[in-house]
Short mmCIF file of N, CA and C in Angstrom, two decimals:
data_model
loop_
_atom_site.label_atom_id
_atom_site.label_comp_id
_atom_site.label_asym_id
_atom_site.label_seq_id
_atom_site.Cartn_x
_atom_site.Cartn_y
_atom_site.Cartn_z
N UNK A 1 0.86 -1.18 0.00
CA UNK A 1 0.00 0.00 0.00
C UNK A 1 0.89 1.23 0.00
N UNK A 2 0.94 2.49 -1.11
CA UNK A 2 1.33 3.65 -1.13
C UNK A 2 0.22 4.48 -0.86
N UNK A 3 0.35 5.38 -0.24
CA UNK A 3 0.08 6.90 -0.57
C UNK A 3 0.94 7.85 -0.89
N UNK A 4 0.30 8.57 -2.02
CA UNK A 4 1.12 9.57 -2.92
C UNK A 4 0.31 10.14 -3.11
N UNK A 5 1.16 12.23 -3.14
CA UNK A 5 0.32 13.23 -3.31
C UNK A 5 0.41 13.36 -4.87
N UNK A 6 -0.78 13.65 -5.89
CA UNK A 6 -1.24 14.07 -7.02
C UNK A 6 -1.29 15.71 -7.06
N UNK A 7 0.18 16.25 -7.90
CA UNK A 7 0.29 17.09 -8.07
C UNK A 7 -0.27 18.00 -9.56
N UNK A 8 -0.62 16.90 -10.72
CA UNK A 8 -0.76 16.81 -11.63
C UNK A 8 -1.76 16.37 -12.38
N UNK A 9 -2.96 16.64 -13.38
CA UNK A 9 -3.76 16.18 -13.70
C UNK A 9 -4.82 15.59 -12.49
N UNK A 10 -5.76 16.46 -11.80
CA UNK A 10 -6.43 15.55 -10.46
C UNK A 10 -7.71 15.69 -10.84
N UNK A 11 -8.01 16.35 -12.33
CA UNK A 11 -9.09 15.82 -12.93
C UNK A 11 -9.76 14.23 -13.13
N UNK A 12 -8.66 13.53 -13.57
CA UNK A 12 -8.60 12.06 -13.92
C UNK A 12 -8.92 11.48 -12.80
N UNK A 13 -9.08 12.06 -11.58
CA UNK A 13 -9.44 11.01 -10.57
C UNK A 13 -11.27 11.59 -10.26
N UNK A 14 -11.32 12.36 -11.12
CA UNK A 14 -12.94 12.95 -10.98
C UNK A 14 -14.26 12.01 -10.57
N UNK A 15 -14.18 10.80 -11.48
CA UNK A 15 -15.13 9.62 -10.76
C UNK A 15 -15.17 9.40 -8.90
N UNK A 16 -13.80 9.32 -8.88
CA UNK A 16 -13.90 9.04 -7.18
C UNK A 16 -14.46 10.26 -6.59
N UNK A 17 -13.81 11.46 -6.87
CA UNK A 17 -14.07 12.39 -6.34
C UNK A 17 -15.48 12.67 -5.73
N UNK A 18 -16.58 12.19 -7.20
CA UNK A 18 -17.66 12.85 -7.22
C UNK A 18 -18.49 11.36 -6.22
N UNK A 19 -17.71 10.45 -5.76
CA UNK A 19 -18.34 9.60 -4.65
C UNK A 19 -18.37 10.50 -3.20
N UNK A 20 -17.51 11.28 -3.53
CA UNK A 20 -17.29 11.65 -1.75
C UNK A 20 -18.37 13.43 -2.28
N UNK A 21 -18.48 13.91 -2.78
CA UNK A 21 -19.13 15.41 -3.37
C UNK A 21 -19.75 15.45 -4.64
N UNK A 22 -20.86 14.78 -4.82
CA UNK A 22 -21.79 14.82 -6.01
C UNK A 22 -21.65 15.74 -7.06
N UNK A 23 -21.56 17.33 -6.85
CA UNK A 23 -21.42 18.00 -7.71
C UNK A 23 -20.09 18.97 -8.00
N UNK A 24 -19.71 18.57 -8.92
CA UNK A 24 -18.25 18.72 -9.79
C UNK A 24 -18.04 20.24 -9.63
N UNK A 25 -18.93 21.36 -9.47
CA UNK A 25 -18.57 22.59 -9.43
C UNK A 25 -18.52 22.70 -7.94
N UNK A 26 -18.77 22.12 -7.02
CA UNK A 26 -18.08 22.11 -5.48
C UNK A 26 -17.26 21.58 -5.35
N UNK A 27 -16.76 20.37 -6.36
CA UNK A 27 -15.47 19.87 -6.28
C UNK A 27 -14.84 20.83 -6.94
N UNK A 28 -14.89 21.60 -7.71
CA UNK A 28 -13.72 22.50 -8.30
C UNK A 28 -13.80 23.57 -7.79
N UNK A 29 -14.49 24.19 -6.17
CA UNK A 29 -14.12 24.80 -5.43
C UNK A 29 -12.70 24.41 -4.46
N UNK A 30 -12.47 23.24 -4.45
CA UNK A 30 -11.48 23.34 -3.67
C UNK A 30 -10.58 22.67 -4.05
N UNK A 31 -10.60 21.80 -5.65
CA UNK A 31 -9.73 20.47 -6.11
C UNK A 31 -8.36 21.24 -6.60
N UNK A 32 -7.97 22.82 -6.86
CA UNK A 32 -6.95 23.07 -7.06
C UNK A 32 -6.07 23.34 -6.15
N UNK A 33 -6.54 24.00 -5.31
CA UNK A 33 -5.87 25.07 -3.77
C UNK A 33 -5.65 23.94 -3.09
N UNK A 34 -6.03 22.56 -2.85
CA UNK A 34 -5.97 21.59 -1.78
C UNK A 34 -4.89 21.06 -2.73
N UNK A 35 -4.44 19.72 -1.31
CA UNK A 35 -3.59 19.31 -1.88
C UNK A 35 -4.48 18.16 -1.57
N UNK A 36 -4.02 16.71 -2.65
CA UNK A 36 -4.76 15.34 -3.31
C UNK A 36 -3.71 14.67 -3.11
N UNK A 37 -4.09 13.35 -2.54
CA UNK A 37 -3.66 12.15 -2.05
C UNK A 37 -4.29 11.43 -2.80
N UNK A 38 -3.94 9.92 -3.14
CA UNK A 38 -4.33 8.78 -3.47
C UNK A 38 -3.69 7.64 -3.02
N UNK A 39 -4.35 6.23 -2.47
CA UNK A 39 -4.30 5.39 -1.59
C UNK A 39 -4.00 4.47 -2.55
N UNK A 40 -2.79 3.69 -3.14
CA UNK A 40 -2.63 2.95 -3.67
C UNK A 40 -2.10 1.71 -3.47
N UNK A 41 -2.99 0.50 -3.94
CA UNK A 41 -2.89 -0.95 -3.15
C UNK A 41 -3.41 -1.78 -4.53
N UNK A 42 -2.68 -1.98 -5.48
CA UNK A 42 -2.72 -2.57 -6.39
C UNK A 42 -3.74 -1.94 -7.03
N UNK A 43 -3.63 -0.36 -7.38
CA UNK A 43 -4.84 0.48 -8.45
C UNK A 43 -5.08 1.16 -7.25
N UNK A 44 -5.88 2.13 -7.83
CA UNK A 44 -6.42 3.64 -6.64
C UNK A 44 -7.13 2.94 -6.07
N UNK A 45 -7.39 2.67 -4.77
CA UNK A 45 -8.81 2.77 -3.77
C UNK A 45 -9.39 3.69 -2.79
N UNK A 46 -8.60 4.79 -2.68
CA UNK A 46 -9.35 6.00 -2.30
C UNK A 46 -8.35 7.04 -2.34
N UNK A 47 -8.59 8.20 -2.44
CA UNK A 47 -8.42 9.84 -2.36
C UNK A 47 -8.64 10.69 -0.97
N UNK A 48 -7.95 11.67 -1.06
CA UNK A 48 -8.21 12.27 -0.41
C UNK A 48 -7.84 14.24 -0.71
N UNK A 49 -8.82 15.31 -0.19
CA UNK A 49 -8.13 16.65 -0.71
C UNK A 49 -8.26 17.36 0.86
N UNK A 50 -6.63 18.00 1.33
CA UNK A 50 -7.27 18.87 1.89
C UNK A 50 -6.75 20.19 1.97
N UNK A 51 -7.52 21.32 2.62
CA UNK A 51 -7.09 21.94 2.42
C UNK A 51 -6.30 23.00 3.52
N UNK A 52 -6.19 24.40 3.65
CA UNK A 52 -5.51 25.07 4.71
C UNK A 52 -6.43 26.55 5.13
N UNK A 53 -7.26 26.13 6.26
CA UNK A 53 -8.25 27.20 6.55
C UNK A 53 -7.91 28.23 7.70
N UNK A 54 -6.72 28.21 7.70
CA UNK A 54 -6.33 29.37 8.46
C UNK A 54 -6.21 29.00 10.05
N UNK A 55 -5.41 29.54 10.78
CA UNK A 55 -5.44 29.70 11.92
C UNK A 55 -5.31 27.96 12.77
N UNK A 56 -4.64 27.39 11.94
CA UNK A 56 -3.80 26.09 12.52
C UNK A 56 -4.96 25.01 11.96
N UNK A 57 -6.21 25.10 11.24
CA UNK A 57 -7.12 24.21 11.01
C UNK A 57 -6.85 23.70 9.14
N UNK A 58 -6.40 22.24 9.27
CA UNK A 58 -6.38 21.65 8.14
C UNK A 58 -7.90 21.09 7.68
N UNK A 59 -8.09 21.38 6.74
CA UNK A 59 -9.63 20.58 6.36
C UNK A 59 -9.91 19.32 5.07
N UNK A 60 -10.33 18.42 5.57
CA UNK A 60 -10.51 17.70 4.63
C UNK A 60 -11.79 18.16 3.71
N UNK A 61 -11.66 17.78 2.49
CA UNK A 61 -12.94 18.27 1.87
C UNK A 61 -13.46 17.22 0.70
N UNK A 62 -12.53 16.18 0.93
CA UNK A 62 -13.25 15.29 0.17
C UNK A 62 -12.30 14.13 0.52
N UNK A 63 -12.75 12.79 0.72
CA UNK A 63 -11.89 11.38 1.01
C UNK A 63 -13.34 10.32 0.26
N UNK A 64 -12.95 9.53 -0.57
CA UNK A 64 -13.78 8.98 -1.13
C UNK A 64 -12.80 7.56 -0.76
N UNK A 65 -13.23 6.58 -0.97
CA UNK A 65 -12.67 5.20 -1.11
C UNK A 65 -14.02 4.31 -2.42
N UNK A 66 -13.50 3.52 -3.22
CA UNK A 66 -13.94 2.94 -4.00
C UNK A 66 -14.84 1.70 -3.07
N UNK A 67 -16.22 1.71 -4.03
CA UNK A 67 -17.48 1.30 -3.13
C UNK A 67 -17.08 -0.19 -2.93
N UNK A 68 -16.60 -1.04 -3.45
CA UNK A 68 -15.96 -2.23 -3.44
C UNK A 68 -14.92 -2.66 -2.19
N UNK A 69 -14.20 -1.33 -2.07
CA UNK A 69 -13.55 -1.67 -0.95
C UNK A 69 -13.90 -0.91 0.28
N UNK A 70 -14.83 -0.43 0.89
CA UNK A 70 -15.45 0.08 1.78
C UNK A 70 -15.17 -0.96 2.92
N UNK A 71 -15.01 -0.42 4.11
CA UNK A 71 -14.61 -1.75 5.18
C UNK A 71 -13.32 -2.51 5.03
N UNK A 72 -12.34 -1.88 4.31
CA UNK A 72 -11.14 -2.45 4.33
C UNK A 72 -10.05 -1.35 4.90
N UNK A 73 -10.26 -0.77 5.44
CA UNK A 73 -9.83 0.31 6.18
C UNK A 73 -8.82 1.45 5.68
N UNK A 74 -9.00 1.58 4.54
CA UNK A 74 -8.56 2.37 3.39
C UNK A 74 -8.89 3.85 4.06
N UNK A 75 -10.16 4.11 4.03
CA UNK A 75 -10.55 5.60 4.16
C UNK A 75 -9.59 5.88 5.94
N UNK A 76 -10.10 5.30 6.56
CA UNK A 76 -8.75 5.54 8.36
C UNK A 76 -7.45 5.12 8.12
N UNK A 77 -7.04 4.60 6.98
CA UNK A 77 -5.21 4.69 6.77
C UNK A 77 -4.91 6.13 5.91
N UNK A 78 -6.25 7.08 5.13
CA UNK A 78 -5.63 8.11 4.50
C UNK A 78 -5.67 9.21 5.70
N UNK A 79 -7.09 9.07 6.57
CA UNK A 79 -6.92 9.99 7.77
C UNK A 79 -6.14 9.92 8.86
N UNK A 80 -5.10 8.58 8.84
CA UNK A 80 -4.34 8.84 9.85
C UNK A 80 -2.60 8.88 9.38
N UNK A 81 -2.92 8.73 7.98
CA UNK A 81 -1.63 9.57 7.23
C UNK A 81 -1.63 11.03 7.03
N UNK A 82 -2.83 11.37 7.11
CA UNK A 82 -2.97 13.22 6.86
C UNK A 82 -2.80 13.58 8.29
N UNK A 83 -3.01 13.08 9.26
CA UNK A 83 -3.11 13.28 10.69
C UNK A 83 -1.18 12.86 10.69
N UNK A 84 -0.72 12.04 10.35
CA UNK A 84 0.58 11.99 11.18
C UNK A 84 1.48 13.44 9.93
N UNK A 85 1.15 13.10 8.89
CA UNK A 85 1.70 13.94 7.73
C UNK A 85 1.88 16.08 8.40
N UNK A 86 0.90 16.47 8.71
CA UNK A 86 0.15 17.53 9.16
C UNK A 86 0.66 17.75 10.53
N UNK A 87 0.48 16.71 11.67
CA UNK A 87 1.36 17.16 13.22
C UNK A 87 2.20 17.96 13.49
N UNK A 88 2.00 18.84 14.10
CA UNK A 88 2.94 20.05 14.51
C UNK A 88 3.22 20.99 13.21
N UNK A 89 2.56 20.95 12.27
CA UNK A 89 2.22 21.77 11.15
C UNK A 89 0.91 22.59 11.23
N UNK A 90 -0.10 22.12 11.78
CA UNK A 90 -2.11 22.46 12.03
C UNK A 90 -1.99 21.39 13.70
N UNK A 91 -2.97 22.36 14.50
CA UNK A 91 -3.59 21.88 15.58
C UNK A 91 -4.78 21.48 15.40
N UNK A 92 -5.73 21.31 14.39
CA UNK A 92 -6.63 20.77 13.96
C UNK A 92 -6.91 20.25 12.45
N UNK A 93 -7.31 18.96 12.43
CA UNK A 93 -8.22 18.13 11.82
C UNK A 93 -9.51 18.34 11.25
N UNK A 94 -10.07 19.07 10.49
CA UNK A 94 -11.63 19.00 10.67
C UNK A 94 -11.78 18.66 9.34
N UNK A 95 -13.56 18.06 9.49
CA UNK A 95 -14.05 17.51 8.04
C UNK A 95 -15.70 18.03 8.08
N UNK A 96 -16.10 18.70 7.53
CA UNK A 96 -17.83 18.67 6.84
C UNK A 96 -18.63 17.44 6.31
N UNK A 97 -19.41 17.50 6.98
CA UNK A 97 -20.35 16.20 5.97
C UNK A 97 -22.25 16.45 6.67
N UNK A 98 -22.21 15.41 5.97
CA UNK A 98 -23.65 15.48 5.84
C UNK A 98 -24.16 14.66 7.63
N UNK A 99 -25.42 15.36 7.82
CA UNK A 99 -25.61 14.24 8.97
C UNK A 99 -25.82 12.84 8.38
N UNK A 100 -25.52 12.16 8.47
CA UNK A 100 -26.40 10.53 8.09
C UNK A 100 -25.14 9.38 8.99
N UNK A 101 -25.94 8.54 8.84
CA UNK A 101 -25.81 7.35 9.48
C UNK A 101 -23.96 6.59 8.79
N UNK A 102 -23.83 7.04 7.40
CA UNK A 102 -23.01 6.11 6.82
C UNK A 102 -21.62 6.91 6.95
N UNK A 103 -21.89 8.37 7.56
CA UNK A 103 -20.55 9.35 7.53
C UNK A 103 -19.73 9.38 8.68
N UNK A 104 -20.88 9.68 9.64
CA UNK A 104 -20.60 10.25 11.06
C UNK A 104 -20.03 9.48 12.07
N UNK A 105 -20.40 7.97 11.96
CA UNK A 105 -19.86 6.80 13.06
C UNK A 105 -18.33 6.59 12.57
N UNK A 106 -18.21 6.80 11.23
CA UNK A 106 -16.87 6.19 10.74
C UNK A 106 -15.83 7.46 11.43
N UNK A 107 -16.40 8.89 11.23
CA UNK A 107 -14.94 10.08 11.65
C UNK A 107 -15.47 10.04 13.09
N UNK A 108 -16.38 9.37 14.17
CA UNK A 108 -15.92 9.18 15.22
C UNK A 108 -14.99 8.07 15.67
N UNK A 109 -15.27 7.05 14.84
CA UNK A 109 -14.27 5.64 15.22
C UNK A 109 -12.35 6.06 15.07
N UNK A 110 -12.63 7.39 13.99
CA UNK A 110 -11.29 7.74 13.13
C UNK A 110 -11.00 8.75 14.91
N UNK A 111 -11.78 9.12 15.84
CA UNK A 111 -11.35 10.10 16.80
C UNK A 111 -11.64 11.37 16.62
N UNK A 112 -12.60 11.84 15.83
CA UNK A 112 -13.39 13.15 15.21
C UNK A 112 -14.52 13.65 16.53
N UNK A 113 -14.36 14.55 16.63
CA UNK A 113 -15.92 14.88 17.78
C UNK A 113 -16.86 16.08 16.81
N UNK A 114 -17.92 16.04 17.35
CA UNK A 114 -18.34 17.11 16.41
C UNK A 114 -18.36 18.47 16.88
N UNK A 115 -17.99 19.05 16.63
CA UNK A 115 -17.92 20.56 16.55
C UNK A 115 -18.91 21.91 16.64
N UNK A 116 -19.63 21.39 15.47
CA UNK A 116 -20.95 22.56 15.05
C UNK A 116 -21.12 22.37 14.07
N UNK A 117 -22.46 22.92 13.30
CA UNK A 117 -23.23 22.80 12.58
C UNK A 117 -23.23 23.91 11.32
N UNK A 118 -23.08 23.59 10.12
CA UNK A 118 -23.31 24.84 9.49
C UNK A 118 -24.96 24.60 8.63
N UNK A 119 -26.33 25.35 9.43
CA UNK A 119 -27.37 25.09 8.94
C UNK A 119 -27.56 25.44 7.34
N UNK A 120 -28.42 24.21 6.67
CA UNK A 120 -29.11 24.67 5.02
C UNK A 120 -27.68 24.57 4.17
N UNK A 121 -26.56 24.10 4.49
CA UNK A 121 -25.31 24.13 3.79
C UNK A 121 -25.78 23.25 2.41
N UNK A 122 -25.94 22.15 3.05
CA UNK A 122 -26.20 21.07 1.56
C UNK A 122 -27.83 21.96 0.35
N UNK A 123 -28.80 22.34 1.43
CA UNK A 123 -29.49 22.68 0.23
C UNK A 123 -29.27 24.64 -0.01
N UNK A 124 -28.71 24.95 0.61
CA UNK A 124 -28.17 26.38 0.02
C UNK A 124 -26.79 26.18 -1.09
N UNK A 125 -26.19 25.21 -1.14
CA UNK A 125 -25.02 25.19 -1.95
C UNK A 125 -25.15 24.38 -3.03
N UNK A 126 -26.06 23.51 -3.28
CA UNK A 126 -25.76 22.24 -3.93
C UNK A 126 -27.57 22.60 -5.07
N UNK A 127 -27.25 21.96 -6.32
CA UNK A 127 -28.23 22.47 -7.36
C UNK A 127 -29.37 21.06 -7.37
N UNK A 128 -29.12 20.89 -6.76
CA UNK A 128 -29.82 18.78 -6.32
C UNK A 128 -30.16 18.87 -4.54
N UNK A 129 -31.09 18.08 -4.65
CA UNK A 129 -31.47 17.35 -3.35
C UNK A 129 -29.98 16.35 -3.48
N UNK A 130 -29.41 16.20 -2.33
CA UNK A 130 -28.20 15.33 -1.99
C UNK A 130 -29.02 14.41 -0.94
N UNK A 131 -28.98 12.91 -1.14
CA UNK A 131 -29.92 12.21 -0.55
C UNK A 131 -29.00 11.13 -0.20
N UNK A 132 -29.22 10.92 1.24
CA UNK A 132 -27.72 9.35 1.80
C UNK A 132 -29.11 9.02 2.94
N UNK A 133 -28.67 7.66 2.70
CA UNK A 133 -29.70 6.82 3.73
C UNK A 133 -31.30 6.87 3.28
N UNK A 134 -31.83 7.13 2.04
CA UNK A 134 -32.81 7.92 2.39
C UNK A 134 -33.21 9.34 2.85
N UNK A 135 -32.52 9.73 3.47
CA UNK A 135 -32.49 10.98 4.23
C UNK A 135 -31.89 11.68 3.08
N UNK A 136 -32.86 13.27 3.44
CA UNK A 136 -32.07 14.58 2.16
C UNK A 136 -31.14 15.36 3.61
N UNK A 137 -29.74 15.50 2.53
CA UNK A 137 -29.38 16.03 3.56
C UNK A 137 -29.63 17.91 3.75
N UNK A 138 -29.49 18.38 5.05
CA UNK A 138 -29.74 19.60 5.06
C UNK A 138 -28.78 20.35 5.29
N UNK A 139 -28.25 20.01 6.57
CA UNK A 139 -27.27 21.46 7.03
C UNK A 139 -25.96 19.98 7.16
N UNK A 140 -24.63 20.83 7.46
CA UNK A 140 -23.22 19.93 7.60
C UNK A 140 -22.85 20.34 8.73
N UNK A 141 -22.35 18.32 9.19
CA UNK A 141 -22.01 18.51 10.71
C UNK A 141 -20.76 18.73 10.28
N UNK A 142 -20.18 19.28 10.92
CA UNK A 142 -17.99 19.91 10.88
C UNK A 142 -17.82 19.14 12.75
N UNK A 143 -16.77 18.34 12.41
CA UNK A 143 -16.33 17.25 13.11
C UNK A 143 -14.62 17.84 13.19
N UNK A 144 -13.94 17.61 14.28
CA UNK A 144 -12.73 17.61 14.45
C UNK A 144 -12.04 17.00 15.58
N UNK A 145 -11.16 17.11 14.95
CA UNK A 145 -9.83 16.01 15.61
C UNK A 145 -8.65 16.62 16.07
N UNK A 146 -8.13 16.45 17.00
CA UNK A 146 -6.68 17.39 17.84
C UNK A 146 -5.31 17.36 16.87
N UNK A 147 -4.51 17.41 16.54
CA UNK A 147 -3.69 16.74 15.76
C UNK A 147 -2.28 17.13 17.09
#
């Protein structure tokens, strides 16, 4: 297993991308300025972008892992390479997501607490109902981690 940062062409990894952020013009809010990881274990199985929000807080803004390998602990070996990578560089960790069931247990198992809320985020930003679990999502929980 490598991880390596994608300095070059991070269009081409756009399929994964758009697993972790549905719509491609919120991914190209942050897919240049961040920096992109990819998790490699015989072919890509997950990504990661993050970025630098000021005042010691690193942010993830997108970590996708390929739906096949979900539960192979891919997505907590890229967050605890960005976590050792980042130490004593940022005093914080943080990630946005949606409330639902399939996001939130995994960045607490990763050591994430939640933070606060940014209300109507998903349907003030996004040109689609964004729908996980059933559930539409509404506002984004922002979760963080000590580094």
């Amino acid at each position: 297993m490598e991880i390596r940062e994608i300095t070059c062409d991070r269009k081409r990894f756009l399929p994964l991308l758009l697993l972790a952020d549905e719509q491609e013009s919120m991914v190209g809010r942050y897919l240049e300025r961040g920096v992109m990881y990819v998790l490699d274990d015989n072919g890509v199985k997950a990504e990661c972008v993050v970025t630098d929000e000021g005042d010691g807080v690193l942010e993830i803004k997108n970590i996708a892992v390929v739906p096949e390998c979900h539960g192979l602990g891919y997505g907590r070996a890229l967050l605890d390479f960005v976590a050792r990578t980042y130490k004593g560089r940022y005093s914080v960790l943080q990630v946005g997501t949606g409330d639902s069931p399939l996001t939130i247990p995994f960045y607490e198992k990763c050591g994430f607490v939640r933070s606060h809320r940014i209300e109507h985020f998903f349907t003030d930003h996004y040109d689609h109902p964004i729908i996980e679990c059933g559930v539409r999502l509404v506002d984004m929980i922002v979760l963080r981690r000590e580094l």
